[in-house]
Amino acid sequence: MAERKILVTRAWPEEAEARLQAEGLGAVTLRRPDTPMDRAEWMEAAGTYDAILPTVSDRIPAEFYPAAAGKLRIMANYGVGFNHIDIDAARDNGIAVTNTPDVLTDCTADLAMGLLLAAARRIGEGERELRAGNWTGWRPTHMIGKKVTGATLGIIGFGRIGQAMARRAHLGFGMNVVFQDAWEVPEAIKAENGKARQLGSVAEVAAQADFLSLHCPGGAETYKLVNADVFAAMKPGAILVNSARGDVVDEDALFDALDSGRLAGAGLDVYMGEPALDPRFLEYEILVLAPHLGSATQATRAAMGHRAIDNLKAYLAGNTPGDLVT
Ligand code: DGY
């Protein structure tokens, strides 16, 4: 029998790549250079590999799935979000999909809290002023921000990361937490996670929030969920934090809300069509812009690799992987 072929689409932390090679699961290709695969590479991969370990920045052509049918058995995604994978097409073509939840919850919530603080207290703007040599010294009216402690945080999506954000905000900063999620969250979970209160809609949360933080998955159901209506419902001077997915926010509406003053600022880690950025983002000093760093710590990125390998190993051994999506 031909040796099983496994492809890792992007460079992983050394420790995780070394383990994958040592596991003896098949011939492992650690693709280099560390750039996104183009369409031709995806189509070639479709007929070549038994297992592919893709990640969030992969753009997988629609024709890939039928072309991979019968050969590719599993896509063990490196990452919790899987909106870059067409789950229905994978299922229809007999391809299992797994992801890597849990291991990036804390670091993503840490980053979201960091973006919230940086946007509220204008840390990026202040640093740029200082580095440019424009700081003229302390004065009572200099770079006034928005108080975080005791303010109301609205959370959209109360899954693992939303809950972790709620705990940080409530326990660390005495924030009141309100949230929206499609599932009715049990009282015990709300109590344990920032004594959070569930509201009926995104607009209701926006109306109460001094800070609105997004933690829902990307994909068709949440595409431009935060639109002009949501911005209109927000308190004037509110701040938006997005560490979820860029396409959850209608970016035209975001710029309008900044122009009208409805939004006092935003801390953003993700963008529609990233890494290409709408040039308007760079025009606003009050925006804190990070390059999709939510899970970017040594510990978490290694753990994501281990989790993807655990899923792959379980699947190839004929067991149900812990993180089977489809
Ligand atoms: C994910 O895992 O979905 C993040 O966006 C990248 O860590």
mmCIF file of N, CA and C and ligand atoms in Angstrom, residues 55-56 77-84 100 104 108 243-245 269-270 292-296 300-301 304, ligand 1:
data_model
loop_
_atom_site.group_PDB
_atom_site.id
_atom_site.type_symbol
_atom_site.label_atom_id
_atom_site.label_comp_id
_atom_site.label_asym_id
_atom_site.label_seq_id
_atom_site.Cartn_x
_atom_site.Cartn_y
_atom_site.Cartn_z
ATOM 1 N N THR A 55 -5.113 26.211 7.421
ATOM 2 C CA THR A 55 -5.337 27.189 8.480
ATOM 3 C C THR A 55 -6.132 28.380 7.954
ATOM 4 N N VAL A 56 -6.405 29.309 8.865
ATOM 5 C CA VAL A 56 -7.372 30.387 8.614
ATOM 6 C C VAL A 56 -7.051 31.238 7.388
ATOM 7 N N ASN A 77 -7.885 21.203 10.628
ATOM 8 C CA ASN A 77 -7.571 22.633 10.610
ATOM 9 C C ASN A 77 -6.752 23.050 11.826
ATOM 10 N N TYR A 78 -5.766 23.904 11.550
ATOM 11 C CA TYR A 78 -4.963 24.529 12.605
ATOM 12 C C TYR A 78 -5.652 25.854 12.923
ATOM 13 N N GLY A 79 -6.521 25.857 13.930
ATOM 14 C CA GLY A 79 -7.280 27.060 14.274
ATOM 15 C C GLY A 79 -8.677 26.675 14.696
ATOM 16 N N VAL A 80 -9.295 27.549 15.472
ATOM 17 C CA VAL A 80 -10.655 27.239 15.932
ATOM 18 C C VAL A 80 -11.694 27.614 14.882
ATOM 19 N N GLY A 81 -11.486 28.745 14.200
ATOM 20 C CA GLY A 81 -12.435 29.190 13.178
ATOM 21 C C GLY A 81 -12.239 28.376 11.908
ATOM 22 N N PHE A 82 -13.363 27.996 11.289
ATOM 23 C CA PHE A 82 -13.232 27.178 10.058
ATOM 24 C C PHE A 82 -14.078 27.745 8.933
ATOM 25 N N ASN A 83 -14.316 29.065 8.966
ATOM 26 C CA ASN A 83 -15.144 29.672 7.916
ATOM 27 C C ASN A 83 -14.414 29.742 6.572
ATOM 28 N N HIS A 84 -13.113 29.415 6.557
ATOM 29 C CA HIS A 84 -12.382 29.343 5.288
ATOM 30 C C HIS A 84 -12.561 27.978 4.623
ATOM 31 N N THR A 100 -9.433 23.424 16.290
ATOM 32 C CA THR A 100 -8.643 23.400 17.532
ATOM 33 C C THR A 100 -9.215 24.375 18.571
ATOM 34 N N LEU A 104 -6.865 28.162 22.417
ATOM 35 C CA LEU A 104 -6.577 29.575 22.126
ATOM 36 C C LEU A 104 -7.548 30.533 22.798
ATOM 37 N N THR A 108 -6.753 34.641 23.030
ATOM 38 C CA THR A 108 -7.604 35.494 22.192
ATOM 39 C C THR A 108 -8.361 36.495 23.060
ATOM 40 N N SER A 243 -12.104 40.795 17.522
ATOM 41 C CA SER A 243 -11.042 39.779 17.424
ATOM 42 C C SER A 243 -11.648 38.496 16.864
ATOM 43 N N ALA A 244 -12.830 38.619 16.225
ATOM 44 C CA ALA A 244 -13.537 37.426 15.723
ATOM 45 C C ALA A 244 -13.183 37.181 14.253
ATOM 46 N N ARG A 245 -13.930 37.796 13.375
ATOM 47 C CA ARG A 245 -13.659 37.715 11.939
ATOM 48 C C ARG A 245 -14.009 39.054 11.309
ATOM 49 N N ASP A 269 -8.528 43.329 15.245
ATOM 50 C CA ASP A 269 -7.493 42.329 14.976
ATOM 51 C C ASP A 269 -7.737 41.634 13.650
ATOM 52 N N VAL A 270 -8.934 41.842 13.094
ATOM 53 C CA VAL A 270 -9.345 41.108 11.885
ATOM 54 C C VAL A 270 -10.071 42.062 10.938
ATOM 55 N N HIS A 292 -4.179 40.308 13.106
ATOM 56 C CA HIS A 292 -4.712 38.976 13.440
ATOM 57 C C HIS A 292 -3.790 38.210 14.400
ATOM 58 N N LEU A 293 -3.635 38.757 15.581
ATOM 59 C CA LEU A 293 -2.689 38.213 16.564
ATOM 60 C C LEU A 293 -3.353 37.460 17.706
ATOM 61 N N GLY A 294 -4.679 37.265 17.646
ATOM 62 C CA GLY A 294 -5.404 36.712 18.792
ATOM 63 C C GLY A 294 -4.733 35.522 19.454
ATOM 64 N N SER A 295 -4.328 34.551 18.662
ATOM 65 C CA SER A 295 -3.754 33.330 19.251
ATOM 66 C C SER A 295 -2.225 33.342 19.240
ATOM 67 N N ALA A 296 -1.645 34.487 18.920
ATOM 68 C CA ALA A 296 -0.197 34.507 18.639
ATOM 69 C C ALA A 296 0.677 34.584 19.892
ATOM 70 N N THR A 300 0.340 29.032 22.892
ATOM 71 C CA THR A 300 -0.916 28.723 22.202
ATOM 72 C C THR A 300 -0.687 28.196 20.800
ATOM 73 N N ARG A 301 0.245 28.800 20.078
ATOM 74 C CA ARG A 301 0.458 28.320 18.703
ATOM 75 C C ARG A 301 1.002 26.895 18.694
ATOM 76 N N MET A 304 -1.996 24.647 19.505
ATOM 77 C CA MET A 304 -2.887 24.477 18.347
ATOM 78 C C MET A 304 -2.360 23.372 17.432
HETATM 79 C C1 DGY B 1 -8.549 30.959 14.692
HETATM 80 O O1 DGY B 1 -8.000 29.993 15.213
HETATM 81 O O2 DGY B 1 -9.623 30.858 14.137
HETATM 82 C C2 DGY B 1 -7.887 32.292 14.792
HETATM 83 O O3 DGY B 1 -8.494 33.258 14.043
HETATM 84 C C3 DGY B 1 -6.422 32.182 14.491
HETATM 85 O O4 DGY B 1 -5.865 31.675 15.620
#
